[in-house]
PDB file of C-alpha atoms in Angstrom:
ATOM      1  CA  MET A  40       0.000   0.000   0.000  1.00  0.00           C
ATOM      2  CA  ASN A  41       1.099   3.524  -0.584  1.00  0.00           C
ATOM      3  CA  ASN A  42       0.754   6.206   2.088  1.00  0.00           C
ATOM      4  CA  ASP A  43      -2.685   7.309   0.830  1.00  0.00           C
ATOM      5  CA  GLU A  44      -4.118   3.816   1.343  1.00  0.00           C
ATOM      6  CA  GLU A  45      -2.702   3.111   4.793  1.00  0.00           C
ATOM      7  CA  MET A  46      -5.101   2.865   7.696  1.00  0.00           C
ATOM      8  CA  ARG A  47      -4.754   5.310  10.520  1.00  0.00           C
ATOM      9  CA  PRO A  48      -3.633   3.648  13.744  1.00  0.00           C
ATOM     10  CA  ASP A  49      -6.637   5.027  15.667  1.00  0.00           C
ATOM     11  CA  TYR A  50      -9.189   2.891  13.769  1.00  0.00           C
ATOM     12  CA  PRO A  51     -10.234  -0.088  15.907  1.00  0.00           C
ATOM     13  CA  ALA A  52      -9.506  -3.412  14.225  1.00  0.00           C
ATOM     14  CA  GLU A  53     -12.984  -4.810  14.957  1.00  0.00           C
ATOM     15  CA  LEU A  54     -14.558  -1.934  13.035  1.00  0.00           C
ATOM     16  CA  ILE A  55     -12.435  -2.628   9.993  1.00  0.00           C
ATOM     17  CA  LYS A  56     -13.102  -6.372  10.045  1.00  0.00           C
ATOM     18  CA  SER A  57     -16.883  -5.980  10.442  1.00  0.00           C
ATOM     19  CA  GLY A  58     -17.460  -3.904   7.314  1.00  0.00           C
ATOM     20  CA  VAL A  59     -17.975  -4.979   3.724  1.00  0.00           C
ATOM     21  CA  ARG A  60     -16.155  -2.853   1.177  1.00  0.00           C
ATOM     22  CA  GLY A  61     -18.475  -1.441  -1.483  1.00  0.00           C
ATOM     23  CA  LYS A  62     -21.620  -2.895   0.100  1.00  0.00           C
ATOM     24  CA  TYR A  63     -23.822   0.001  -1.055  1.00  0.00           C
ATOM     25  CA  ALA A  64     -21.829   1.119  -4.102  1.00  0.00           C
ATOM     26  CA  SER A  65     -24.364  -0.122  -6.660  1.00  0.00           C
ATOM     27  CA  ARG A  66     -27.251   1.574  -4.844  1.00  0.00           C
ATOM     28  CA  TYR A  67     -25.282   4.801  -4.722  1.00  0.00           C
ATOM     29  CA  ARG A  68     -24.615   4.684  -8.458  1.00  0.00           C
ATOM     30  CA  GLU A  69     -28.338   4.216  -9.148  1.00  0.00           C
ATOM     31  CA  GLY A  70     -29.076   7.565  -7.548  1.00  0.00           C
ATOM     32  CA  THR A  71     -31.756   8.486  -5.105  1.00  0.00           C
ATOM     33  CA  ASN A  72     -35.306   9.716  -5.059  1.00  0.00           C
ATOM     34  CA  VAL A  73     -35.139  11.343  -1.644  1.00  0.00           C
ATOM     35  CA  VAL A  74     -36.799  14.738  -1.568  1.00  0.00           C
ATOM     36  CA  LEU A  75     -36.783  17.107   1.391  1.00  0.00           C
ATOM     37  CA  ILE A  76     -40.007  18.939   2.140  1.00  0.00           C
ATOM     38  CA  GLU A  77     -40.399  22.149   4.085  1.00  0.00           C
ATOM     39  CA  PRO A  78     -41.109  21.725   7.809  1.00  0.00           C
ATOM     40  CA  GLU A  79     -44.620  23.223   7.602  1.00  0.00           C
ATOM     41  CA  LEU A  80     -45.582  20.598   5.000  1.00  0.00           C
ATOM     42  CA  ASN A  81     -44.569  17.787   7.321  1.00  0.00           C
ATOM     43  CA  ARG A  82     -47.906  18.160   9.134  1.00  0.00           C
ATOM     44  CA  LEU A  83     -49.773  17.595   5.871  1.00  0.00           C
ATOM     45  CA  PHE A  84     -47.472  14.873   4.579  1.00  0.00           C
ATOM     46  CA  PRO A  85     -46.115  12.977   7.596  1.00  0.00           C
ATOM     47  CA  ASN A  86     -44.994   9.898   5.654  1.00  0.00           C
ATOM     48  CA  ALA A  87     -44.296   8.498   2.179  1.00  0.00           C
ATOM     49  CA  GLU A  88     -47.846   7.163   1.820  1.00  0.00           C
ATOM     50  CA  ALA A  89     -49.343  10.650   2.276  1.00  0.00           C
ATOM     51  CA  VAL A  90     -46.904  12.183  -0.202  1.00  0.00           C
ATOM     52  CA  ASN A  91     -47.541   9.475  -2.813  1.00  0.00           C
ATOM     53  CA  ARG A  92     -51.315   9.783  -2.422  1.00  0.00           C
ATOM     54  CA  ALA A  93     -51.145  13.564  -2.960  1.00  0.00           C
ATOM     55  CA  LEU A  94     -48.819  13.258  -5.949  1.00  0.00           C
ATOM     56  CA  ARG A  95     -51.043  10.632  -7.583  1.00  0.00           C
ATOM     57  CA  ALA A  96     -54.119  12.848  -7.128  1.00  0.00           C
ATOM     58  CA  TYR A  97     -52.243  15.810  -8.603  1.00  0.00           C
ATOM     59  CA  ALA A  98     -50.991  13.770 -11.554  1.00  0.00           C
ATOM     60  CA  LYS A  99     -54.473  12.393 -12.307  1.00  0.00           C
ATOM     61  CA  GLU A 100     -56.049  15.850 -12.069  1.00  0.00           C
ATOM     62  CA  HIS A 101     -53.503  17.214 -14.528  1.00  0.00           C
ATOM     63  CA  LYS A 102     -53.838  14.177 -16.785  1.00  0.00           C
ATOM     64  CA  MET A 103     -50.240  13.160 -16.202  1.00  0.00           C
ATOM     65  CA  LEU A 104     -51.264   9.741 -14.934  1.00  0.00           C
ATOM     66  CA  THR A 105     -53.839   7.382 -16.391  1.00  0.00           C
TER      67      THR A 105
END
């Protein structure tokens, strides 16, 4: 290993051995669909089900969804 790839001595060995390198790499490359909503909207849309229901109604009303 070159100096850039060496582990720092303060990392505990059990932490290093417990991980799987690249475990979430493919998910990361796929991207994400996470959207942050404003705090005042959280009362109206407290969970994913509420958001999806509202978006489906909007899409149907605007003939974006059949």
